[in-house]
JSON list of C-alpha atoms in Angstrom, two decimals:
[
{"chain": "A", "resi": 1, "resn": "UNK", "atom": "CA", "xyz": [-35.90, 54.81, -0.78]},
{"chain": "A", "resi": 2, "resn": "UNK", "atom": "CA", "xyz": [-33.80, 53.67, 2.18]},
{"chain": "A", "resi": 3, "resn": "UNK", "atom": "CA", "xyz": [-31.31, 56.50, 2.14]},
{"chain": "A", "resi": 4, "resn": "UNK", "atom": "CA", "xyz": [-29.92, 58.43, 5.05]},
{"chain": "A", "resi": 5, "resn": "UNK", "atom": "CA", "xyz": [-27.65, 61.29, 4.08]},
{"chain": "A", "resi": 6, "resn": "UNK", "atom": "CA", "xyz": [-24.94, 62.87, 6.20]},
{"chain": "A", "resi": 7, "resn": "UNK", "atom": "CA", "xyz": [-22.83, 65.98, 5.72]},
{"chain": "A", "resi": 8, "resn": "UNK", "atom": "CA", "xyz": [-19.98, 66.61, 5.71]},
{"chain": "A", "resi": 9, "resn": "UNK", "atom": "CA", "xyz": [-18.20, 63.38, 4.75]},
{"chain": "A", "resi": 10, "resn": "UNK", "atom": "CA", "xyz": [-14.96, 64.52, 6.36]},
{"chain": "A", "resi": 11, "resn": "UNK", "atom": "CA", "xyz": [-14.31, 67.17, 9.00]},
{"chain": "A", "resi": 12, "resn": "UNK", "atom": "CA", "xyz": [-11.09, 68.39, 10.56]},
{"chain": "A", "resi": 13, "resn": "UNK", "atom": "CA", "xyz": [-11.48, 70.76, 13.48]},
{"chain": "A", "resi": 14, "resn": "UNK", "atom": "CA", "xyz": [-9.38, 72.28, 16.20]},
{"chain": "A", "resi": 15, "resn": "UNK", "atom": "CA", "xyz": [-10.17, 71.89, 19.86]},
{"chain": "A", "resi": 16, "resn": "UNK", "atom": "CA", "xyz": [-11.56, 75.42, 20.07]},
{"chain": "A", "resi": 17, "resn": "UNK", "atom": "CA", "xyz": [-13.80, 75.20, 17.01]},
{"chain": "A", "resi": 18, "resn": "UNK", "atom": "CA", "xyz": [-17.56, 74.84, 16.84]},
{"chain": "A", "resi": 19, "resn": "UNK", "atom": "CA", "xyz": [-18.97, 72.70, 14.07]},
{"chain": "A", "resi": 20, "resn": "UNK", "atom": "CA", "xyz": [-22.14, 70.75, 13.28]},
{"chain": "A", "resi": 21, "resn": "UNK", "atom": "CA", "xyz": [-22.86, 67.39, 11.69]},
{"chain": "A", "resi": 22, "resn": "UNK", "atom": "CA", "xyz": [-26.08, 67.03, 9.73]},
{"chain": "A", "resi": 23, "resn": "UNK", "atom": "CA", "xyz": [-28.27, 64.03, 8.98]},
{"chain": "A", "resi": 24, "resn": "UNK", "atom": "CA", "xyz": [-31.43, 63.72, 6.90]},
{"chain": "A", "resi": 25, "resn": "UNK", "atom": "CA", "xyz": [-33.91, 60.96, 6.07]},
{"chain": "A", "resi": 26, "resn": "UNK", "atom": "CA", "xyz": [-37.16, 60.86, 4.15]},
{"chain": "A", "resi": 27, "resn": "UNK", "atom": "CA", "xyz": [-38.40, 57.40, 5.03]},
{"chain": "A", "resi": 28, "resn": "UNK", "atom": "CA", "xyz": [-41.00, 58.60, 7.53]},
{"chain": "A", "resi": 29, "resn": "UNK", "atom": "CA", "xyz": [-38.97, 57.17, 10.40]},
{"chain": "A", "resi": 30, "resn": "UNK", "atom": "CA", "xyz": [-39.78, 58.67, 13.79]},
{"chain": "A", "resi": 31, "resn": "UNK", "atom": "CA", "xyz": [-36.59, 57.53, 15.54]},
{"chain": "A", "resi": 32, "resn": "UNK", "atom": "CA", "xyz": [-33.17, 58.95, 14.75]},
{"chain": "A", "resi": 33, "resn": "UNK", "atom": "CA", "xyz": [-29.82, 58.00, 16.25]},
{"chain": "A", "resi": 34, "resn": "UNK", "atom": "CA", "xyz": [-26.24, 59.18, 16.60]},
{"chain": "A", "resi": 35, "resn": "UNK", "atom": "CA", "xyz": [-23.45, 56.64, 16.94]},
{"chain": "A", "resi": 36, "resn": "UNK", "atom": "CA", "xyz": [-19.71, 57.00, 17.40]},
{"chain": "A", "resi": 37, "resn": "UNK", "atom": "CA", "xyz": [-17.39, 54.38, 15.96]},
{"chain": "A", "resi": 38, "resn": "UNK", "atom": "CA", "xyz": [-13.68, 54.06, 16.64]},
{"chain": "A", "resi": 39, "resn": "UNK", "atom": "CA", "xyz": [-11.44, 52.00, 14.37]},
{"chain": "A", "resi": 40, "resn": "UNK", "atom": "CA", "xyz": [-11.89, 48.22, 14.62]},
{"chain": "A", "resi": 41, "resn": "UNK", "atom": "CA", "xyz": [-14.77, 48.62, 17.11]},
{"chain": "A", "resi": 42, "resn": "UNK", "atom": "CA", "xyz": [-18.54, 48.33, 16.77]},
{"chain": "A", "resi": 43, "resn": "UNK", "atom": "CA", "xyz": [-20.65, 51.51, 16.77]},
{"chain": "A", "resi": 44, "resn": "UNK", "atom": "CA", "xyz": [-21.49, 52.96, 20.17]},
{"chain": "A", "resi": 45, "resn": "UNK", "atom": "CA", "xyz": [-24.85, 54.61, 20.69]},
{"chain": "A", "resi": 46, "resn": "UNK", "atom": "CA", "xyz": [-24.73, 58.26, 21.73]},
{"chain": "A", "resi": 47, "resn": "UNK", "atom": "CA", "xyz": [-28.26, 59.65, 21.43]},
{"chain": "A", "resi": 48, "resn": "UNK", "atom": "CA", "xyz": [-31.75, 58.60, 20.37]},
{"chain": "A", "resi": 49, "resn": "UNK", "atom": "CA", "xyz": [-34.56, 60.91, 19.33]},
{"chain": "A", "resi": 50, "resn": "UNK", "atom": "CA", "xyz": [-38.06, 59.49, 19.44]},
{"chain": "A", "resi": 51, "resn": "UNK", "atom": "CA", "xyz": [-40.85, 61.58, 17.89]},
{"chain": "A", "resi": 52, "resn": "UNK", "atom": "CA", "xyz": [-38.42, 64.54, 17.79]},
{"chain": "A", "resi": 53, "resn": "UNK", "atom": "CA", "xyz": [-37.73, 64.34, 21.53]},
{"chain": "A", "resi": 54, "resn": "UNK", "atom": "CA", "xyz": [-34.48, 63.20, 23.09]},
{"chain": "A", "resi": 55, "resn": "UNK", "atom": "CA", "xyz": [-35.26, 59.79, 24.60]},
{"chain": "A", "resi": 56, "resn": "UNK", "atom": "CA", "xyz": [-31.84, 58.30, 25.24]},
{"chain": "A", "resi": 57, "resn": "UNK", "atom": "CA", "xyz": [-28.54, 60.00, 26.12]},
{"chain": "A", "resi": 58, "resn": "UNK", "atom": "CA", "xyz": [-25.83, 57.46, 26.79]},
{"chain": "A", "resi": 59, "resn": "UNK", "atom": "CA", "xyz": [-23.98, 59.73, 29.24]},
{"chain": "A", "resi": 60, "resn": "UNK", "atom": "CA", "xyz": [-22.35, 61.63, 26.42]},
{"chain": "A", "resi": 61, "resn": "UNK", "atom": "CA", "xyz": [-20.15, 64.63, 27.39]},
{"chain": "A", "resi": 62, "resn": "UNK", "atom": "CA", "xyz": [-21.83, 68.01, 27.01]},
{"chain": "A", "resi": 63, "resn": "UNK", "atom": "CA", "xyz": [-19.38, 69.04, 24.29]},
{"chain": "A", "resi": 64, "resn": "UNK", "atom": "CA", "xyz": [-21.68, 66.98, 22.04]},
{"chain": "A", "resi": 65, "resn": "UNK", "atom": "CA", "xyz": [-25.11, 68.60, 21.70]},
{"chain": "A", "resi": 66, "resn": "UNK", "atom": "CA", "xyz": [-27.81, 66.92, 19.60]},
{"chain": "A", "resi": 67, "resn": "UNK", "atom": "CA", "xyz": [-30.75, 68.66, 18.00]},
{"chain": "A", "resi": 68, "resn": "UNK", "atom": "CA", "xyz": [-33.78, 67.36, 16.09]},
{"chain": "A", "resi": 69, "resn": "UNK", "atom": "CA", "xyz": [-35.43, 70.33, 14.30]},
{"chain": "A", "resi": 70, "resn": "UNK", "atom": "CA", "xyz": [-38.08, 68.14, 12.66]},
{"chain": "A", "resi": 71, "resn": "UNK", "atom": "CA", "xyz": [-38.86, 64.51, 11.93]},
{"chain": "A", "resi": 72, "resn": "UNK", "atom": "CA", "xyz": [-36.47, 64.38, 8.95]},
{"chain": "A", "resi": 73, "resn": "UNK", "atom": "CA", "xyz": [-33.43, 66.20, 10.30]},
{"chain": "A", "resi": 74, "resn": "UNK", "atom": "CA", "xyz": [-30.90, 65.48, 13.01]},
{"chain": "A", "resi": 75, "resn": "UNK", "atom": "CA", "xyz": [-27.92, 67.62, 13.94]},
{"chain": "A", "resi": 76, "resn": "UNK", "atom": "CA", "xyz": [-24.96, 67.07, 16.21]},
{"chain": "A", "resi": 77, "resn": "UNK", "atom": "CA", "xyz": [-23.31, 70.26, 17.43]},
{"chain": "A", "resi": 78, "resn": "UNK", "atom": "CA", "xyz": [-19.67, 69.97, 18.41]},
{"chain": "A", "resi": 79, "resn": "UNK", "atom": "CA", "xyz": [-17.75, 72.34, 20.68]},
{"chain": "A", "resi": 80, "resn": "UNK", "atom": "CA", "xyz": [-14.41, 72.15, 22.46]},
{"chain": "A", "resi": 81, "resn": "UNK", "atom": "CA", "xyz": [-13.74, 68.58, 21.37]},
{"chain": "A", "resi": 82, "resn": "UNK", "atom": "CA", "xyz": [-10.74, 66.54, 22.40]},
{"chain": "A", "resi": 83, "resn": "UNK", "atom": "CA", "xyz": [-8.41, 64.53, 20.13]},
{"chain": "A", "resi": 84, "resn": "UNK", "atom": "CA", "xyz": [-9.92, 61.31, 21.50]},
{"chain": "A", "resi": 85, "resn": "UNK", "atom": "CA", "xyz": [-13.24, 62.36, 19.97]},
{"chain": "A", "resi": 86, "resn": "UNK", "atom": "CA", "xyz": [-11.78, 61.66, 16.54]},
{"chain": "A", "resi": 87, "resn": "UNK", "atom": "CA", "xyz": [-13.95, 58.89, 15.08]},
{"chain": "A", "resi": 88, "resn": "UNK", "atom": "CA", "xyz": [-16.56, 58.00, 12.48]},
{"chain": "A", "resi": 89, "resn": "UNK", "atom": "CA", "xyz": [-19.93, 59.49, 13.44]},
{"chain": "A", "resi": 90, "resn": "UNK", "atom": "CA", "xyz": [-22.89, 57.59, 12.09]},
{"chain": "A", "resi": 91, "resn": "UNK", "atom": "CA", "xyz": [-26.50, 58.69, 11.90]},
{"chain": "A", "resi": 92, "resn": "UNK", "atom": "CA", "xyz": [-29.34, 56.18, 11.63]},
{"chain": "A", "resi": 93, "resn": "UNK", "atom": "CA", "xyz": [-33.13, 56.13, 11.54]},
{"chain": "A", "resi": 94, "resn": "UNK", "atom": "CA", "xyz": [-35.85, 53.56, 12.09]},
{"chain": "A", "resi": 95, "resn": "UNK", "atom": "CA", "xyz": [-39.54, 53.03, 12.63]},
{"chain": "A", "resi": 96, "resn": "UNK", "atom": "CA", "xyz": [-40.90, 52.98, 16.18]},
{"chain": "A", "resi": 97, "resn": "UNK", "atom": "CA", "xyz": [-44.02, 50.93, 15.48]},
{"chain": "A", "resi": 98, "resn": "UNK", "atom": "CA", "xyz": [-44.85, 47.82, 13.48]},
{"chain": "A", "resi": 99, "resn": "UNK", "atom": "CA", "xyz": [-42.33, 44.99, 13.15]},
{"chain": "A", "resi": 100, "resn": "UNK", "atom": "CA", "xyz": [-39.66, 46.48, 10.91]},
{"chain": "A", "resi": 101, "resn": "UNK", "atom": "CA", "xyz": [-37.30, 47.97, 13.46]},
{"chain": "A", "resi": 102, "resn": "UNK", "atom": "CA", "xyz": [-34.10, 47.81, 11.48]},
{"chain": "A", "resi": 103, "resn": "UNK", "atom": "CA", "xyz": [-32.00, 50.93, 11.54]},
{"chain": "A", "resi": 104, "resn": "UNK", "atom": "CA", "xyz": [-30.78, 52.45, 8.29]},
{"chain": "A", "resi": 105, "resn": "UNK", "atom": "CA", "xyz": [-27.44, 54.14, 8.51]},
{"chain": "A", "resi": 106, "resn": "UNK", "atom": "CA", "xyz": [-25.92, 57.04, 6.68]},
{"chain": "A", "resi": 107, "resn": "UNK", "atom": "CA", "xyz": [-22.39, 56.96, 5.22]},
{"chain": "A", "resi": 108, "resn": "UNK", "atom": "CA", "xyz": [-20.95, 58.71, 8.27]},
{"chain": "A", "resi": 109, "resn": "UNK", "atom": "CA", "xyz": [-18.79, 61.74, 8.96]},
{"chain": "A", "resi": 110, "resn": "UNK", "atom": "CA", "xyz": [-15.14, 61.02, 9.58]},
{"chain": "A", "resi": 111, "resn": "UNK", "atom": "CA", "xyz": [-14.09, 63.54, 12.22]},
{"chain": "A", "resi": 112, "resn": "UNK", "atom": "CA", "xyz": [-10.51, 64.43, 13.09]},
{"chain": "A", "resi": 113, "resn": "UNK", "atom": "CA", "xyz": [-9.84, 66.70, 16.06]},
{"chain": "A", "resi": 114, "resn": "UNK", "atom": "CA", "xyz": [-6.42, 68.36, 16.05]},
{"chain": "B", "resi": 1, "resn": "UNK", "atom": "CA", "xyz": [-28.41, 43.18, 30.09]},
{"chain": "B", "resi": 2, "resn": "UNK", "atom": "CA", "xyz": [-28.15, 42.29, 26.44]},
{"chain": "B", "resi": 3, "resn": "UNK", "atom": "CA", "xyz": [-24.98, 40.89, 24.97]},
{"chain": "B", "resi": 4, "resn": "UNK", "atom": "CA", "xyz": [-23.91, 39.78, 21.50]},
{"chain": "B", "resi": 5, "resn": "UNK", "atom": "CA", "xyz": [-20.81, 37.69, 20.90]},
{"chain": "B", "resi": 6, "resn": "UNK", "atom": "CA", "xyz": [-19.11, 37.11, 17.57]},
{"chain": "B", "resi": 7, "resn": "UNK", "atom": "CA", "xyz": [-16.31, 34.72, 18.37]},
{"chain": "B", "resi": 8, "resn": "UNK", "atom": "CA", "xyz": [-14.66, 34.94, 14.95]},
{"chain": "B", "resi": 9, "resn": "UNK", "atom": "CA", "xyz": [-12.65, 38.13, 14.61]},
{"chain": "B", "resi": 10, "resn": "UNK", "atom": "CA", "xyz": [-11.42, 37.48, 11.07]},
{"chain": "B", "resi": 11, "resn": "UNK", "atom": "CA", "xyz": [-12.17, 34.95, 8.33]},
{"chain": "B", "resi": 12, "resn": "UNK", "atom": "CA", "xyz": [-10.20, 34.63, 5.11]},
{"chain": "B", "resi": 13, "resn": "UNK", "atom": "CA", "xyz": [-11.55, 32.63, 2.17]},
{"chain": "B", "resi": 14, "resn": "UNK", "atom": "CA", "xyz": [-10.95, 32.24, -1.52]},
{"chain": "B", "resi": 15, "resn": "UNK", "atom": "CA", "xyz": [-13.62, 33.44, -3.91]},
{"chain": "B", "resi": 16, "resn": "UNK", "atom": "CA", "xyz": [-16.54, 31.04, -4.42]},
{"chain": "B", "resi": 17, "resn": "UNK", "atom": "CA", "xyz": [-16.10, 29.42, -1.02]},
{"chain": "B", "resi": 18, "resn": "UNK", "atom": "CA", "xyz": [-18.99, 29.61, 1.45]},
{"chain": "B", "resi": 19, "resn": "UNK", "atom": "CA", "xyz": [-18.57, 31.69, 4.61]},
{"chain": "B", "resi": 20, "resn": "UNK", "atom": "CA", "xyz": [-20.53, 31.17, 7.82]},
{"chain": "B", "resi": 21, "resn": "UNK", "atom": "CA", "xyz": [-20.48, 33.85, 10.51]},
{"chain": "B", "resi": 22, "resn": "UNK", "atom": "CA", "xyz": [-21.38, 32.87, 14.05]},
{"chain": "B", "resi": 23, "resn": "UNK", "atom": "CA", "xyz": [-23.41, 35.01, 16.43]},
{"chain": "B", "resi": 24, "resn": "UNK", "atom": "CA", "xyz": [-24.53, 34.16, 19.97]},
{"chain": "B", "resi": 25, "resn": "UNK", "atom": "CA", "xyz": [-26.75, 36.48, 21.97]},
{"chain": "B", "resi": 26, "resn": "UNK", "atom": "CA", "xyz": [-28.03, 36.94, 25.50]},
{"chain": "B", "resi": 27, "resn": "UNK", "atom": "CA", "xyz": [-31.23, 38.69, 26.48]},
{"chain": "B", "resi": 28, "resn": "UNK", "atom": "CA", "xyz": [-33.92, 38.43, 29.14]},
{"chain": "B", "resi": 29, "resn": "UNK", "atom": "CA", "xyz": [-36.57, 39.83, 26.84]},
{"chain": "B", "resi": 30, "resn": "UNK", "atom": "CA", "xyz": [-39.13, 37.51, 25.30]},
{"chain": "B", "resi": 31, "resn": "UNK", "atom": "CA", "xyz": [-39.59, 39.79, 22.30]},
{"chain": "B", "resi": 32, "resn": "UNK", "atom": "CA", "xyz": [-36.45, 40.92, 20.55]},
{"chain": "B", "resi": 33, "resn": "UNK", "atom": "CA", "xyz": [-34.99, 41.49, 17.11]},
{"chain": "B", "resi": 34, "resn": "UNK", "atom": "CA", "xyz": [-31.79, 40.28, 15.53]},
{"chain": "B", "resi": 35, "resn": "UNK", "atom": "CA", "xyz": [-29.94, 41.88, 12.65]},
{"chain": "B", "resi": 36, "resn": "UNK", "atom": "CA", "xyz": [-26.93, 41.45, 10.45]},
{"chain": "B", "resi": 37, "resn": "UNK", "atom": "CA", "xyz": [-25.13, 44.51, 9.09]},
{"chain": "B", "resi": 38, "resn": "UNK", "atom": "CA", "xyz": [-22.27, 44.77, 6.61]},
{"chain": "B", "resi": 39, "resn": "UNK", "atom": "CA", "xyz": [-19.65, 47.52, 6.83]},
{"chain": "B", "resi": 40, "resn": "UNK", "atom": "CA", "xyz": [-17.41, 47.75, 3.75]},
{"chain": "B", "resi": 41, "resn": "UNK", "atom": "CA", "xyz": [-14.20, 49.80, 3.83]},
{"chain": "B", "resi": 42, "resn": "UNK", "atom": "CA", "xyz": [-16.18, 52.90, 2.82]},
{"chain": "B", "resi": 43, "resn": "UNK", "atom": "CA", "xyz": [-17.65, 52.92, 6.33]},
{"chain": "B", "resi": 44, "resn": "UNK", "atom": "CA", "xyz": [-21.39, 52.84, 5.75]},
{"chain": "B", "resi": 45, "resn": "UNK", "atom": "CA", "xyz": [-23.30, 50.22, 7.74]},
{"chain": "B", "resi": 46, "resn": "UNK", "atom": "CA", "xyz": [-25.59, 48.34, 5.36]},
{"chain": "B", "resi": 47, "resn": "UNK", "atom": "CA", "xyz": [-28.64, 46.52, 6.74]},
{"chain": "B", "resi": 48, "resn": "UNK", "atom": "CA", "xyz": [-28.77, 42.91, 5.48]},
{"chain": "B", "resi": 49, "resn": "UNK", "atom": "CA", "xyz": [-31.37, 40.92, 7.37]},
{"chain": "B", "resi": 50, "resn": "UNK", "atom": "CA", "xyz": [-33.72, 41.05, 10.36]},
{"chain": "B", "resi": 51, "resn": "UNK", "atom": "CA", "xyz": [-35.26, 38.27, 12.36]},
{"chain": "B", "resi": 52, "resn": "UNK", "atom": "CA", "xyz": [-38.00, 38.69, 14.99]},
{"chain": "B", "resi": 53, "resn": "UNK", "atom": "CA", "xyz": [-37.82, 36.48, 18.07]},
{"chain": "B", "resi": 54, "resn": "UNK", "atom": "CA", "xyz": [-41.26, 35.04, 17.39]},
{"chain": "B", "resi": 55, "resn": "UNK", "atom": "CA", "xyz": [-40.32, 33.88, 13.89]},
{"chain": "B", "resi": 56, "resn": "UNK", "atom": "CA", "xyz": [-37.75, 31.10, 13.75]},
{"chain": "B", "resi": 57, "resn": "UNK", "atom": "CA", "xyz": [-38.20, 30.37, 10.09]},
{"chain": "B", "resi": 58, "resn": "UNK", "atom": "CA", "xyz": [-34.87, 30.33, 8.34]},
{"chain": "B", "resi": 59, "resn": "UNK", "atom": "CA", "xyz": [-34.64, 31.76, 4.89]},
{"chain": "B", "resi": 60, "resn": "UNK", "atom": "CA", "xyz": [-32.45, 32.23, 1.91]},
{"chain": "B", "resi": 61, "resn": "UNK", "atom": "CA", "xyz": [-32.17, 35.53, 0.09]},
{"chain": "B", "resi": 62, "resn": "UNK", "atom": "CA", "xyz": [-29.94, 35.33, -2.95]},
{"chain": "B", "resi": 63, "resn": "UNK", "atom": "CA", "xyz": [-26.48, 34.33, -1.73]},
{"chain": "B", "resi": 64, "resn": "UNK", "atom": "CA", "xyz": [-27.38, 35.08, 1.90]},
{"chain": "B", "resi": 65, "resn": "UNK", "atom": "CA", "xyz": [-28.99, 32.65, 4.32]},
{"chain": "B", "resi": 66, "resn": "UNK", "atom": "CA", "xyz": [-29.40, 32.61, 8.06]},
{"chain": "B", "resi": 67, "resn": "UNK", "atom": "CA", "xyz": [-30.00, 30.09, 10.79]},
{"chain": "B", "resi": 68, "resn": "UNK", "atom": "CA", "xyz": [-31.89, 31.36, 13.83]},
{"chain": "B", "resi": 69, "resn": "UNK", "atom": "CA", "xyz": [-32.10, 28.95, 16.76]},
{"chain": "B", "resi": 70, "resn": "UNK", "atom": "CA", "xyz": [-33.68, 30.22, 19.96]},
{"chain": "B", "resi": 71, "resn": "UNK", "atom": "CA", "xyz": [-32.76, 27.03, 21.82]},
{"chain": "B", "resi": 72, "resn": "UNK", "atom": "CA", "xyz": [-29.07, 27.84, 21.49]},
{"chain": "B", "resi": 73, "resn": "UNK", "atom": "CA", "xyz": [-29.45, 31.66, 21.26]},
{"chain": "B", "resi": 74, "resn": "UNK", "atom": "CA", "xyz": [-27.65, 31.68, 17.96]},
{"chain": "B", "resi": 75, "resn": "UNK", "atom": "CA", "xyz": [-28.21, 33.65, 14.77]},
{"chain": "B", "resi": 76, "resn": "UNK", "atom": "CA", "xyz": [-25.66, 32.51, 12.20]},
{"chain": "B", "resi": 77, "resn": "UNK", "atom": "CA", "xyz": [-25.26, 34.00, 8.75]},
{"chain": "B", "resi": 78, "resn": "UNK", "atom": "CA", "xyz": [-23.93, 32.34, 5.61]},
{"chain": "B", "resi": 79, "resn": "UNK", "atom": "CA", "xyz": [-22.68, 33.83, 2.38]},
{"chain": "B", "resi": 80, "resn": "UNK", "atom": "CA", "xyz": [-22.75, 31.27, -0.41]},
{"chain": "B", "resi": 81, "resn": "UNK", "atom": "CA", "xyz": [-20.23, 31.39, -3.25]},
{"chain": "B", "resi": 82, "resn": "UNK", "atom": "CA", "xyz": [-18.40, 34.39, -1.81]},
{"chain": "B", "resi": 83, "resn": "UNK", "atom": "CA", "xyz": [-17.21, 37.22, -4.01]},
{"chain": "B", "resi": 84, "resn": "UNK", "atom": "CA", "xyz": [-14.47, 39.82, -3.54]},
{"chain": "B", "resi": 85, "resn": "UNK", "atom": "CA", "xyz": [-17.18, 42.47, -2.99]},
{"chain": "B", "resi": 86, "resn": "UNK", "atom": "CA", "xyz": [-18.27, 40.57, 0.11]},
{"chain": "B", "resi": 87, "resn": "UNK", "atom": "CA", "xyz": [-15.06, 41.65, 1.84]},
{"chain": "B", "resi": 88, "resn": "UNK", "atom": "CA", "xyz": [-16.21, 43.73, 4.79]},
{"chain": "B", "resi": 89, "resn": "UNK", "atom": "CA", "xyz": [-16.80, 43.70, 8.53]},
{"chain": "B", "resi": 90, "resn": "UNK", "atom": "CA", "xyz": [-20.05, 42.00, 9.45]},
{"chain": "B", "resi": 91, "resn": "UNK", "atom": "CA", "xyz": [-21.89, 42.91, 12.66]},
{"chain": "B", "resi": 92, "resn": "UNK", "atom": "CA", "xyz": [-24.59, 40.94, 14.39]},
{"chain": "B", "resi": 93, "resn": "UNK", "atom": "CA", "xyz": [-26.89, 43.09, 16.50]},
{"chain": "B", "resi": 94, "resn": "UNK", "atom": "CA", "xyz": [-29.77, 42.68, 18.94]},
{"chain": "B", "resi": 95, "resn": "UNK", "atom": "CA", "xyz": [-32.50, 45.05, 20.06]},
{"chain": "B", "resi": 96, "resn": "UNK", "atom": "CA", "xyz": [-35.80, 45.16, 21.85]},
{"chain": "B", "resi": 97, "resn": "UNK", "atom": "CA", "xyz": [-38.33, 47.49, 20.37]},
{"chain": "B", "resi": 98, "resn": "UNK", "atom": "CA", "xyz": [-39.34, 50.30, 22.66]},
{"chain": "B", "resi": 99, "resn": "UNK", "atom": "CA", "xyz": [-41.14, 53.56, 22.31]},
{"chain": "B", "resi": 100, "resn": "UNK", "atom": "CA", "xyz": [-37.96, 55.32, 23.41]},
{"chain": "B", "resi": 101, "resn": "UNK", "atom": "CA", "xyz": [-36.06, 53.93, 20.46]},
{"chain": "B", "resi": 102, "resn": "UNK", "atom": "CA", "xyz": [-34.54, 50.65, 19.42]},
{"chain": "B", "resi": 103, "resn": "UNK", "atom": "CA", "xyz": [-31.26, 50.43, 21.25]},
{"chain": "B", "resi": 104, "resn": "UNK", "atom": "CA", "xyz": [-28.95, 48.18, 19.25]},
{"chain": "B", "resi": 105, "resn": "UNK", "atom": "CA", "xyz": [-26.39, 46.02, 21.00]},
{"chain": "B", "resi": 106, "resn": "UNK", "atom": "CA", "xyz": [-23.66, 45.09, 18.52]},
{"chain": "B", "resi": 107, "resn": "UNK", "atom": "CA", "xyz": [-21.27, 42.18, 18.54]},
{"chain": "B", "resi": 108, "resn": "UNK", "atom": "CA", "xyz": [-17.58, 42.90, 18.09]},
{"chain": "B", "resi": 109, "resn": "UNK", "atom": "CA", "xyz": [-17.74, 42.24, 14.35]},
{"chain": "B", "resi": 110, "resn": "UNK", "atom": "CA", "xyz": [-16.16, 39.67, 12.06]},
{"chain": "B", "resi": 111, "resn": "UNK", "atom": "CA", "xyz": [-13.83, 40.84, 9.31]},
{"chain": "B", "resi": 112, "resn": "UNK", "atom": "CA", "xyz": [-14.29, 38.80, 6.14]},
{"chain": "B", "resi": 113, "resn": "UNK", "atom": "CA", "xyz": [-11.58, 38.86, 3.51]},
{"chain": "B", "resi": 114, "resn": "UNK", "atom": "CA", "xyz": [-12.42, 37.22, 0.19]},
{"chain": "B", "resi": 115, "resn": "UNK", "atom": "CA", "xyz": [-9.39, 36.67, -1.99]},
{"chain": "B", "resi": 116, "resn": "UNK", "atom": "CA", "xyz": [-9.64, 36.32, -5.77]}
]
């Protein structure tokens, strides 16, 4: 099973709202990632969790707050977003040891900020 | 710093033609990993192939094949006998494995349009 699930698929929120994106994997991966992707651009890394601890934050604004409750779950809490934050948000997971480091991606959450 | 360049922004072919996607990378690491991902219009990034820097063997998997050449820092990908379902954006990516997580550096992507 190489499935990463993400909910919701679509999200429309106002600039004063608080919402959360959810991601889940059951592949035993110990690294989980959040990416942001704008139209016609490659994904941009936002955060990496390694063994449930935040290991990389790519200078993301504090209105994005990640959380890793356990090794299978990853959340992204959103608050006071701006219209320019509208994008496809992708979650991914991978192993941290061995030689199979490919990341498996979820279907994404298409976020629109109004 | 790592860098991945996909010079072709868009390729249009007729079904059953072969398609070769170019990828050139830059890295100072001696151990690194190269990947190809497919992103259909639905948006999900689908992992296709991985190559480790210490393994230059080229392979064929079904209609996919790849040509990894360390001497020219290239990792090209070919789809043989293309089909309409192959229409997508294809990303080449590079990472070094680290305990902190495998930070992927993506190329700009190549949009492939396969016409019936």
